[in-house]
mmCIF file of C-alpha atoms in Angstrom:
data_model
loop_
_atom_site.group_PDB
_atom_site.id
_atom_site.type_symbol
_atom_site.label_atom_id
_atom_site.label_comp_id
_atom_site.label_asym_id
_atom_site.label_seq_id
_atom_site.Cartn_x
_atom_site.Cartn_y
_atom_site.Cartn_z
ATOM 1 C CA MET O 163 114.954 62.746 193.548
ATOM 2 C CA GLU O 164 116.495 63.968 190.308
ATOM 3 C CA HIS O 165 117.611 62.226 187.136
ATOM 4 C CA THR O 166 119.704 63.535 184.299
ATOM 5 C CA VAL O 167 118.590 63.337 180.706
ATOM 6 C CA GLY O 168 120.187 64.209 177.421
ATOM 7 C CA SER O 169 121.188 60.990 175.698
ATOM 8 C CA PRO O 170 120.446 60.648 171.969
ATOM 9 C CA PRO O 171 117.132 59.032 171.058
ATOM 10 C CA ARG O 172 117.119 55.246 170.978
ATOM 11 C CA ARG O 173 117.265 53.676 167.530
ATOM 12 C CA SER O 174 116.195 50.323 166.225
ATOM 13 C CA THR O 175 119.028 47.865 165.689
ATOM 14 C CA ARG O 176 117.212 45.692 163.142
ATOM 15 C CA HIS O 177 118.846 45.547 159.726
ATOM 16 C CA ARG O 178 115.761 44.521 157.757
ATOM 17 C CA PRO O 179 114.745 47.343 155.352
ATOM 18 C CA HIS O 180 111.911 49.488 156.650
ATOM 19 C CA PRO O 181 108.795 49.686 154.396
ATOM 20 C CA LEU O 182 109.368 53.413 153.964
ATOM 21 C CA ASP O 183 112.945 52.723 152.826
ATOM 22 C CA LEU O 184 111.529 50.551 150.069
ATOM 23 C CA ALA O 185 108.828 53.090 149.213
ATOM 24 C CA ALA O 186 111.361 55.933 149.071
ATOM 25 C CA THR O 187 113.677 53.966 146.802
ATOM 26 C CA ALA O 188 110.842 52.886 144.516
ATOM 27 C CA LEU O 189 109.435 56.410 144.196
ATOM 28 C CA ALA O 190 112.860 57.986 143.642
ATOM 29 C CA VAL O 191 113.646 55.469 140.883
ATOM 30 C CA ALA O 192 110.184 55.881 139.360
ATOM 31 C CA GLY O 193 110.454 59.675 139.414
ATOM 32 C CA ALA O 194 113.875 59.606 137.766
ATOM 33 C CA GLY O 195 112.557 57.140 135.225
ATOM 34 C CA CYS O 196 109.668 59.438 134.334
ATOM 35 C CA VAL O 197 112.127 62.229 133.554
ATOM 36 C CA LEU O 198 114.756 60.147 131.754
ATOM 37 C CA SER O 199 112.153 58.384 129.606
ATOM 38 C CA GLY O 200 110.578 61.663 128.500
ATOM 39 C CA LEU O 201 107.181 60.872 130.061
ATOM 40 C CA LEU O 202 107.732 64.013 132.100
ATOM 41 C CA PRO O 203 109.515 66.758 130.131
ATOM 42 C CA ARG O 204 112.638 68.019 131.855
ATOM 43 C CA ALA O 205 111.338 71.580 131.904
ATOM 44 C CA GLU O 206 108.259 70.468 133.875
ATOM 45 C CA ALA O 207 110.373 68.301 136.157
ATOM 46 C CA THR O 208 112.677 71.229 136.871
ATOM 47 C CA ALA O 209 109.692 73.465 137.622
ATOM 48 C CA THR O 210 108.225 70.813 139.945
ATOM 49 C CA VAL O 211 111.471 70.401 141.875
ATOM 50 C CA ALA O 212 111.883 74.169 142.139
ATOM 51 C CA ARG O 213 108.364 74.455 143.534
ATOM 52 C CA ILE O 214 108.930 71.843 146.247
ATOM 53 C CA LEU O 215 112.424 72.991 147.264
ATOM 54 C CA PRO O 216 111.066 75.140 150.149
ATOM 55 C CA LEU O 217 109.093 72.122 151.350
ATOM 56 C CA LEU O 218 112.158 69.860 151.140
ATOM 57 C CA LEU O 219 114.185 72.456 153.013
ATOM 58 C CA PHE O 220 111.589 72.507 155.785
ATOM 59 C CA LEU O 221 111.414 68.724 156.034
ATOM 60 C CA GLY O 222 115.169 68.285 156.164
ATOM 61 C CA THR O 223 115.900 70.998 158.695
ATOM 62 C CA VAL O 224 112.947 70.355 160.995
ATOM 63 C CA VAL O 225 113.908 66.681 161.357
ATOM 64 C CA VAL O 226 117.468 67.707 162.309
ATOM 65 C CA LEU O 227 115.999 70.171 164.803
ATOM 66 C CA ALA O 228 113.832 67.448 166.345
ATOM 67 C CA GLU O 229 116.702 64.943 166.596
ATOM 68 C CA LEU O 230 118.983 67.414 168.365
ATOM 69 C CA THR O 231 116.196 68.696 170.602
ATOM 70 C CA ALA O 232 115.563 65.124 171.720
ATOM 71 C CA ALA O 233 119.291 64.614 172.347
ATOM 72 C CA ALA O 234 119.297 67.733 174.541
ATOM 73 C CA GLY O 235 116.607 66.219 176.779
ATOM 74 C CA VAL O 236 113.931 68.820 176.016
ATOM 75 C CA PHE O 237 111.238 66.258 175.228
ATOM 76 C CA ASP O 238 111.858 64.308 178.428
ATOM 77 C CA VAL O 239 111.469 67.463 180.522
ATOM 78 C CA LEU O 240 108.251 68.491 178.771
ATOM 79 C CA ALA O 241 106.851 64.987 179.131
ATOM 80 C CA THR O 242 107.486 65.042 182.859
ATOM 81 C CA ARG O 243 105.679 68.347 183.228
ATOM 82 C CA LEU O 244 102.626 66.981 181.414
ATOM 83 C CA ALA O 245 102.598 63.972 183.721
ATOM 84 C CA VAL O 246 102.806 66.148 186.839
ATOM 85 C CA THR O 247 99.953 68.362 185.595
ATOM 86 C CA ALA O 248 97.757 65.284 185.035
ATOM 87 C CA ARG O 249 98.133 64.384 188.740
ATOM 88 C CA GLY O 250 98.266 60.670 188.111
ATOM 89 C CA ARG O 251 94.891 60.417 186.322
ATOM 90 C CA ARG O 252 94.512 58.785 182.905
ATOM 91 C CA GLY O 253 91.503 60.937 181.960
ATOM 92 C CA ARG O 254 93.317 64.178 182.719
ATOM 93 C CA LEU O 255 96.380 63.019 180.838
ATOM 94 C CA PHE O 256 94.207 62.135 177.832
ATOM 95 C CA LEU O 257 92.572 65.576 177.748
ATOM 96 C CA LEU O 258 95.934 67.313 178.145
ATOM 97 C CA CYS O 259 97.484 65.333 175.291
ATOM 98 C CA VAL O 260 94.501 65.925 172.984
ATOM 99 C CA ALA O 261 94.421 69.655 173.748
ATOM 100 C CA PHE O 262 98.193 69.999 173.390
ATOM 101 C CA ALA O 263 98.263 68.215 170.026
ATOM 102 C CA ALA O 264 95.225 70.082 168.682
ATOM 103 C CA LEU O 265 96.452 73.530 169.691
ATOM 104 C CA THR O 266 99.953 72.899 168.380
ATOM 105 C CA THR O 267 98.547 71.863 165.009
ATOM 106 C CA ILE O 268 96.045 74.732 164.787
ATOM 107 C CA LEU O 269 98.447 77.494 165.789
ATOM 108 C CA LEU O 270 101.583 76.193 164.114
ATOM 109 C CA ASN O 271 101.530 73.510 161.450
ATOM 110 C CA LEU O 272 100.679 69.818 161.285
ATOM 111 C CA ASP O 273 104.216 68.901 160.195
ATOM 112 C CA THR O 274 105.681 70.807 163.131
ATOM 113 C CA THR O 275 103.336 68.904 165.444
ATOM 114 C CA ALA O 276 104.398 65.573 163.981
ATOM 115 C CA VAL O 277 108.077 66.392 164.426
ATOM 116 C CA LEU O 278 108.155 68.259 167.738
ATOM 117 C CA LEU O 279 105.224 66.829 169.685
ATOM 118 C CA THR O 280 105.616 63.136 168.822
ATOM 119 C CA PRO O 281 108.900 62.813 170.770
ATOM 120 C CA VAL O 282 107.286 64.628 173.720
ATOM 121 C CA LEU O 283 104.466 62.101 173.995
ATOM 122 C CA LEU O 284 106.779 59.149 173.346
ATOM 123 C CA ALA O 285 109.052 60.368 176.126
ATOM 124 C CA LEU O 286 105.974 60.814 178.335
ATOM 125 C CA ALA O 287 104.914 57.206 177.761
ATOM 126 C CA ALA O 288 108.408 55.993 178.623
ATOM 127 C CA ARG O 289 108.577 58.076 181.802
ATOM 128 C CA LEU O 290 105.198 56.777 183.005
ATOM 129 C CA GLY O 291 105.741 53.175 181.949
ATOM 130 C CA LEU O 292 102.725 53.315 179.622
ATOM 131 C CA ALA O 293 102.310 51.732 176.204
ATOM 132 C CA ALA O 294 103.692 54.195 173.648
ATOM 133 C CA LEU O 295 101.195 53.515 170.849
ATOM 134 C CA PRO O 296 98.141 55.361 172.265
ATOM 135 C CA LEU O 297 100.153 58.527 172.824
ATOM 136 C CA ALA O 298 101.892 58.236 169.478
ATOM 137 C CA VAL O 299 98.609 57.793 167.614
ATOM 138 C CA THR O 300 97.198 60.824 169.450
ATOM 139 C CA THR O 301 99.883 62.954 167.840
ATOM 140 C CA VAL O 302 99.516 61.754 164.261
ATOM 141 C CA TRP O 303 95.722 61.679 164.261
ATOM 142 C CA LEU O 304 95.379 65.215 165.594
ATOM 143 C CA ALA O 305 98.212 66.462 163.414
ATOM 144 C CA ASN O 306 95.955 65.607 160.480
ATOM 145 C CA THR O 307 92.426 66.174 161.786
ATOM 146 C CA ALA O 308 93.153 69.397 163.727
ATOM 147 C CA SER O 309 94.695 71.111 160.683
ATOM 148 C CA LEU O 310 91.560 72.822 159.333
ATOM 149 C CA LEU O 311 91.020 75.996 161.346
ATOM 150 C CA LEU O 312 93.696 78.459 160.201
ATOM 151 C CA PRO O 313 95.607 78.898 156.934
ATOM 152 C CA VAL O 314 98.920 78.289 158.719
ATOM 153 C CA SER O 315 97.723 74.931 160.077
ATOM 154 C CA ASN O 316 98.356 73.145 156.773
ATOM 155 C CA LEU O 317 100.119 73.968 153.518
ATOM 156 C CA THR O 318 96.940 73.013 151.646
ATOM 157 C CA ASN O 319 95.011 75.581 153.711
ATOM 158 C CA LEU O 320 97.299 78.332 152.472
ATOM 159 C CA LEU O 321 96.519 77.333 148.886
ATOM 160 C CA ALA O 322 92.773 77.136 149.566
ATOM 161 C CA ALA O 323 92.573 80.446 151.448
ATOM 162 C CA ASP O 324 94.335 82.161 148.570
ATOM 163 C CA ARG O 325 92.004 80.519 146.034
ATOM 164 C CA VAL O 326 88.784 81.596 147.811
ATOM 165 C CA GLY O 327 90.159 85.017 148.754
ATOM 166 C CA LEU O 328 89.498 84.720 152.491
ATOM 167 C CA SER O 329 91.431 86.464 155.257
ATOM 168 C CA PRO O 330 92.595 84.271 158.158
ATOM 169 C CA LEU O 331 89.562 85.346 160.208
ATOM 170 C CA GLY O 332 87.185 84.835 157.292
ATOM 171 C CA TYR O 333 88.673 81.428 156.637
ATOM 172 C CA ALA O 334 88.331 80.471 160.304
ATOM 173 C CA ALA O 335 84.703 81.601 160.275
ATOM 174 C CA ARG O 336 83.929 78.996 157.599
ATOM 175 C CA MET O 337 86.028 76.240 159.124
ATOM 176 C CA TRP O 338 85.550 76.492 162.911
ATOM 177 C CA LEU O 339 82.571 74.128 163.033
ATOM 178 C CA PRO O 340 84.150 71.499 160.728
ATOM 179 C CA GLN O 341 87.303 71.728 162.844
ATOM 180 C CA LEU O 342 85.358 71.224 166.076
ATOM 181 C CA ALA O 343 83.530 68.234 164.610
ATOM 182 C CA ALA O 344 86.772 66.638 163.425
ATOM 183 C CA ILE O 345 88.483 67.026 166.812
ATOM 184 C CA ALA O 346 85.444 65.630 168.649
ATOM 185 C CA VAL O 347 85.353 62.514 166.452
ATOM 186 C CA THR O 348 89.120 62.077 166.791
ATOM 187 C CA ALA O 349 89.040 62.345 170.582
ATOM 188 C CA GLY O 350 86.177 59.862 170.822
ATOM 189 C CA LEU O 351 87.921 57.263 168.667
ATOM 190 C CA LEU O 352 91.237 57.781 170.421
ATOM 191 C CA TRP O 353 89.631 56.994 173.757
ATOM 192 C CA LEU O 354 87.609 54.060 172.457
ATOM 193 C CA LEU O 355 90.305 52.391 170.370
ATOM 194 C CA TYR O 356 93.527 53.208 172.240
ATOM 195 C CA TRP O 357 93.338 55.043 175.566
ATOM 196 C CA ARG O 358 90.655 53.198 177.538
ATOM 197 C CA ARG O 359 92.905 50.149 178.001
ATOM 198 C CA LEU O 360 95.657 52.144 179.694
ATOM 199 C CA PRO O 361 95.853 52.023 183.521
ATOM 200 C CA ASP O 362 93.470 54.379 185.332
ATOM 201 C CA ARG O 363 96.265 55.784 187.470
ATOM 202 C CA PHE O 364 99.988 56.259 187.167
ATOM 203 C CA GLU O 365 102.758 57.527 189.388
ATOM 204 C CA ALA O 366 104.182 60.930 188.544
ATOM 205 C CA PRO O 367 107.868 60.654 187.598
ATOM 206 C CA PRO O 368 110.645 62.483 189.450
ATOM 207 C CA ARG O 369 111.852 65.882 188.304
ATOM 208 C CA LEU O 370 114.400 65.800 185.481
ATOM 209 C CA VAL O 371 117.629 67.744 185.213
ATOM 210 C CA PRO O 372 119.192 67.995 181.719
ATOM 211 C CA ALA O 373 122.665 66.527 181.401
ATOM 212 C CA ASP O 374 123.852 69.727 179.696
ATOM 213 C CA PRO O 375 121.761 72.764 180.719
ATOM 214 C CA VAL O 376 123.382 74.936 178.051
ATOM 215 C CA LEU O 377 122.428 72.560 175.249
ATOM 216 C CA HIS O 378 118.971 72.215 176.772
ATOM 217 C CA ARG O 379 118.417 75.968 176.723
ATOM 218 C CA THR O 380 119.851 76.223 173.207
ATOM 219 C CA ALA O 381 117.431 73.571 171.926
ATOM 220 C CA VAL O 382 114.492 75.268 173.635
ATOM 221 C CA ALA O 383 115.530 78.559 172.032
ATOM 222 C CA GLY O 384 115.668 76.887 168.622
ATOM 223 C CA CYS O 385 112.151 75.460 169.006
ATOM 224 C CA LEU O 386 110.793 78.799 170.201
ATOM 225 C CA LEU O 387 112.482 80.488 167.266
ATOM 226 C CA LEU O 388 110.712 78.105 164.901
ATOM 227 C CA VAL O 389 107.371 78.785 166.595
ATOM 228 C CA ALA O 390 107.913 82.546 166.493
ATOM 229 C CA GLY O 391 108.952 82.470 162.847
ATOM 230 C CA ILE O 392 105.873 80.524 161.788
ATOM 231 C CA ALA O 393 103.594 82.749 163.874
ATOM 232 C CA ALA O 394 105.175 85.843 162.306
ATOM 233 C CA GLY O 395 104.540 84.563 158.804
ATOM 234 C CA VAL O 396 108.169 83.814 157.909
ATOM 235 C CA GLU O 397 108.456 81.295 155.069
ATOM 236 C CA ILE O 398 108.380 77.942 156.812
ATOM 237 C CA GLY O 399 111.588 76.599 155.253
ATOM 238 C CA ILE O 400 113.541 79.688 156.298
ATOM 239 C CA ALA O 401 112.133 79.543 159.843
ATOM 240 C CA SER O 402 113.109 75.894 160.276
ATOM 241 C CA THR O 403 116.558 76.418 158.737
ATOM 242 C CA VAL O 404 117.416 79.282 161.083
ATOM 243 C CA ALA O 405 116.087 77.372 164.099
ATOM 244 C CA ALA O 406 118.044 74.248 163.177
ATOM 245 C CA ALA O 407 121.203 76.287 162.540
ATOM 246 C CA VAL O 408 121.060 77.743 166.053
ATOM 247 C CA VAL O 409 120.819 74.295 167.630
ATOM 248 C CA VAL O 410 123.465 72.778 165.347
ATOM 249 C CA ALA O 411 125.830 75.582 166.356
ATOM 250 C CA GLY O 412 125.222 74.802 170.004
ATOM 251 C CA PHE O 413 125.986 71.116 169.508
ATOM 252 C CA ALA O 414 129.050 71.935 167.414
ATOM 253 C CA VAL O 415 130.482 73.662 170.477
ATOM 254 C CA ARG O 416 129.177 71.460 173.291
ATOM 255 C CA SER O 417 128.753 67.990 171.742
ATOM 256 C CA PRO O 418 130.223 67.768 168.230
ATOM 257 C CA ALA O 419 130.101 63.944 168.230
ATOM 258 C CA THR O 420 126.292 64.137 168.149
ATOM 259 C CA LEU O 421 126.360 65.783 164.711
ATOM 260 C CA ARG O 422 126.269 62.797 162.374
ATOM 261 C CA PRO O 423 125.298 62.474 158.686
ATOM 262 C CA ARG O 424 122.414 60.174 159.611
ATOM 263 C CA LEU O 425 120.653 63.126 161.242
ATOM 264 C CA LEU O 426 119.611 64.188 157.734
ATOM 265 C CA PRO O 427 116.396 62.419 156.593
ATOM 266 C CA TRP O 428 117.615 61.426 153.133
ATOM 267 C CA ARG O 429 114.973 58.714 152.847
ATOM 268 C CA LEU O 430 112.129 61.150 153.441
ATOM 269 C CA LEU O 431 113.504 63.722 150.999
ATOM 270 C CA LEU O 432 113.877 61.113 148.258
ATOM 271 C CA LEU O 433 110.350 59.863 148.859
ATOM 272 C CA VAL O 434 108.770 63.315 148.613
ATOM 273 C CA THR O 435 110.731 64.283 145.488
ATOM 274 C CA GLY O 436 109.915 61.030 143.724
ATOM 275 C CA LEU O 437 106.273 61.305 144.750
ATOM 276 C CA PHE O 438 105.819 64.736 143.185
ATOM 277 C CA LEU O 439 107.539 63.724 139.955
ATOM 278 C CA VAL O 440 105.399 60.601 139.629
ATOM 279 C CA VAL O 441 102.161 62.474 140.362
ATOM 280 C CA GLN O 442 103.108 65.186 137.863
ATOM 281 C CA THR O 443 103.602 62.482 135.244
ATOM 282 C CA LEU O 444 100.263 60.866 136.107
ATOM 283 C CA GLY O 445 98.603 64.235 135.683
ATOM 284 C CA ARG O 446 99.848 64.399 132.110
ATOM 285 C CA ALA O 447 98.628 60.841 131.547
ATOM 286 C CA GLY O 448 95.009 61.585 132.488
ATOM 287 C CA LEU O 449 94.887 62.003 136.271
ATOM 288 C CA HIS O 450 93.387 65.490 135.935
ATOM 289 C CA ASP O 451 90.572 64.157 133.756
ATOM 290 C CA LEU O 452 89.920 61.376 136.256
ATOM 291 C CA VAL O 453 89.729 63.865 139.115
ATOM 292 C CA GLY O 454 87.239 65.969 137.191
ATOM 293 C CA ALA O 455 85.060 62.904 136.623
ATOM 294 C CA LEU O 456 85.204 61.950 140.304
ATOM 295 C CA LEU O 457 84.240 65.456 141.407
ATOM 296 C CA GLY O 458 81.367 65.658 138.931
ATOM 297 C CA PRO O 459 79.395 68.789 138.044
ATOM 298 C CA ASP O 460 76.955 68.674 140.968
ATOM 299 C CA GLY O 461 76.727 71.271 143.715
ATOM 300 C CA GLY O 462 74.719 71.042 146.943
ATOM 301 C CA PRO O 463 75.175 68.363 149.608
ATOM 302 C CA LEU O 464 75.919 65.628 147.065
ATOM 303 C CA GLY O 465 78.617 67.734 145.436
ATOM 304 C CA VAL O 466 80.152 68.480 148.837
ATOM 305 C CA LEU O 467 80.255 64.767 149.694
ATOM 306 C CA ARG O 468 81.797 63.914 146.326
ATOM 307 C CA ALA O 469 84.452 66.621 146.700
ATOM 308 C CA GLY O 470 85.387 65.504 150.208
ATOM 309 C CA GLY O 471 85.412 61.844 149.249
ATOM 310 C CA THR O 472 87.513 62.534 146.169
ATOM 311 C CA GLY O 473 90.034 64.467 148.244
ATOM 312 C CA ALA O 474 90.308 61.666 150.807
ATOM 313 C CA LEU O 475 90.589 58.965 148.140
ATOM 314 C CA LEU O 476 93.264 60.788 146.159
ATOM 315 C CA ALA O 477 95.205 61.772 149.263
ATOM 316 C CA ASN O 478 95.554 58.133 150.298
ATOM 317 C CA ALA O 479 96.549 57.229 146.765
ATOM 318 C CA VAL O 480 99.130 59.926 146.001
ATOM 319 C CA ASN O 481 99.584 62.184 149.106
ATOM 320 C CA ASN O 482 97.391 65.053 150.272
ATOM 321 C CA LEU O 483 99.220 68.012 148.727
ATOM 322 C CA PRO O 484 99.283 66.742 145.116
ATOM 323 C CA ALA O 485 95.713 65.476 145.653
ATOM 324 C CA TYR O 486 94.532 68.939 146.646
ATOM 325 C CA LEU O 487 96.301 70.559 143.704
ATOM 326 C CA ALA O 488 94.734 68.074 141.282
ATOM 327 C CA GLY O 489 91.276 68.655 142.728
ATOM 328 C CA GLU O 490 91.652 72.425 142.811
ATOM 329 C CA ALA O 491 92.536 72.468 139.115
ATOM 330 C CA ALA O 492 89.327 70.573 138.292
ATOM 331 C CA LEU O 493 86.929 72.837 140.255
ATOM 332 C CA PRO O 494 85.413 76.107 138.974
ATOM 333 C CA THR O 495 87.052 79.201 140.456
ATOM 334 C CA GLY O 496 83.952 80.418 142.302
ATOM 335 C CA ASP O 497 82.920 77.063 143.789
ATOM 336 C CA HIS O 498 84.150 77.865 147.287
ATOM 337 C CA THR O 499 82.091 75.321 149.215
ATOM 338 C CA ARG O 500 83.224 72.338 147.157
ATOM 339 C CA LEU O 501 86.798 73.624 147.302
ATOM 340 C CA LEU O 502 86.645 73.669 151.110
ATOM 341 C CA ALA O 503 85.046 70.200 151.035
ATOM 342 C CA LEU O 504 87.961 69.003 148.910
ATOM 343 C CA LEU O 505 90.293 70.547 151.493
ATOM 344 C CA ILE O 506 88.554 68.663 154.317
ATOM 345 C CA GLY O 507 89.005 65.412 152.416
ATOM 346 C CA THR O 508 92.691 66.032 151.801
ATOM 347 C CA ASN O 509 93.329 67.121 155.421
ATOM 348 C CA ILE O 510 91.338 64.566 157.418
ATOM 349 C CA GLY O 511 91.167 61.725 154.917
ATOM 350 C CA PRO O 512 94.890 60.940 154.518
ATOM 351 C CA LEU O 513 95.361 58.759 157.572
ATOM 352 C CA ALA O 514 95.060 55.156 156.465
ATOM 353 C CA LEU O 515 98.307 54.943 154.489
ATOM 354 C CA PRO O 516 101.719 56.223 155.644
ATOM 355 C CA TRP O 517 102.487 58.255 152.510
ATOM 356 C CA ALA O 518 99.092 60.012 152.428
ATOM 357 C CA SER O 519 100.372 63.088 154.285
ATOM 358 C CA LEU O 520 103.794 64.464 155.041
ATOM 359 C CA ALA O 521 102.823 64.723 158.713
ATOM 360 C CA THR O 522 102.275 60.967 158.828
ATOM 361 C CA LEU O 523 105.640 60.369 157.161
ATOM 362 C CA LEU O 524 107.332 62.628 159.679
ATOM 363 C CA TRP O 525 105.522 60.831 162.497
ATOM 364 C CA TYR O 526 106.770 57.461 161.287
ATOM 365 C CA GLU O 527 110.265 58.954 161.172
ATOM 366 C CA ARG O 528 109.991 60.064 164.812
ATOM 367 C CA CYS O 529 108.559 56.723 165.964
ATOM 368 C CA ARG O 530 111.296 54.848 164.156
ATOM 369 C CA ALA O 531 114.009 57.085 165.636
ATOM 370 C CA ALA O 532 112.633 56.387 169.121
ATOM 371 C CA GLY O 533 112.504 52.633 168.535
ATOM 372 C CA VAL O 534 108.690 52.507 168.806
ATOM 373 C CA ARG O 535 107.047 49.748 166.779
ATOM 374 C CA VAL O 536 103.804 50.693 165.026
ATOM 375 C CA PRO O 537 101.603 47.640 164.252
ATOM 376 C CA MET O 538 100.737 48.466 160.659
ATOM 377 C CA ARG O 539 97.529 46.472 160.333
ATOM 378 C CA ARG O 540 95.934 47.921 163.465
ATOM 379 C CA PHE O 541 97.034 51.427 162.614
ATOM 380 C CA VAL O 542 95.693 51.248 159.064
ATOM 381 C CA VAL O 543 92.310 49.850 160.104
ATOM 382 C CA THR O 544 91.685 52.279 162.974
ATOM 383 C CA SER O 545 92.968 55.249 160.974
ATOM 384 C CA ALA O 546 90.674 54.332 158.084
ATOM 385 C CA VAL O 547 87.721 54.405 160.486
ATOM 386 C CA LEU O 548 88.737 57.900 161.602
ATOM 387 C CA ALA O 549 89.328 59.060 158.026
ATOM 388 C CA VAL O 550 85.762 58.106 157.050
ATOM 389 C CA THR O 551 83.915 59.245 160.167
ATOM 390 C CA GLY O 552 85.970 62.404 160.675
ATOM 391 C CA THR O 553 85.614 63.478 157.040
ATOM 392 C CA LEU O 554 81.850 62.907 157.066
ATOM 393 C CA ALA O 555 81.425 64.812 160.350
ATOM 394 C CA ALA O 556 83.459 67.774 159.085
ATOM 395 C CA LEU O 557 81.625 67.841 155.730
ATOM 396 C CA GLY O 558 78.281 67.863 157.537
ATOM 397 C CA ALA O 559 79.469 70.750 159.677
ATOM 398 C CA LEU O 560 80.675 72.604 156.572
ATOM 399 C CA LEU O 561 77.173 72.453 155.108
ATOM 400 C CA LEU O 562 75.839 74.080 158.285
ATOM 401 C CA THR O 563 78.220 77.064 157.942
ATOM 402 C CA ARG O 564 77.163 78.016 154.384
#
């Protein structure tokens, strides 16, 4: 039996403002206020915006790519193939989802995982009649905790690898054990807190046929182009722009009505811009001194724990990328171990609050677009448990690789 797919992703019909709408508006207004009031000089604000433009370009274009890829039915087809491979067993499906999310994050980028893999697992849950939350949380948790191994896995890794002067292989040699520890803790908590309540068995869904095979192939080509560009070292904003342009062109020919202004994630772009402007202003007001005090002068195991804890704390307060930059500026140039500990804190730690990492913001965007409700209290509590235990496990493993 065959079914056709290809309808646009389901959207929530509620008119009540989303918490991220309010956060984006507040941060955008606050950022503009910092500049207009003179708390942040316009020259510094201009430099900050220029620095994050490639990041904003990536965020905007990759969300458009994900929306159109979902509309082309690609995620539904991939979800069905995962379900068939699992052969109706919950345990096999769990291992497949964990491995898929971890490898996507390691080899590509955590933000790409949040955008491209989240709809796959949400579509999988829908096809199998399973609760969507366990599969959704699998994506966002591993998008953050599996982003340690390679420089390309996270934008903060690129900054850290450049700071310590390590090649990709040299960087991986220091981080493979922390990465393994983080994934193991994540998988254990995923099973304990979310997956074990799902049914032991499920019925494999029927094979899917895309409603428009040409659009389906075009969307697949766009995603593969993004993957190839990132793997080849193309600047991530350029790779996502070219990939999105290919898919947009296909829809312009085959389904022009799908191309709507709301495809652009204006809310997310405003939030990120306002966030960086506010953090830059806080840095001038004493944030850098505070970070230095939190890090302290100590080396050894205590210094590693303080660096990792500081990174996690700051990431949940202001977002992981500005948190890493603030911590990096406060550490001596040759203190490689504490720098990598700071990186672990800013990669694994930012899970409890939705603005703590861009991957989490993108994940919320995908869940919202699919009409999936995320119970905030449960998510915050369980993610905080992972942030603490995963960070501690990875920091302990880092000490073993010295």
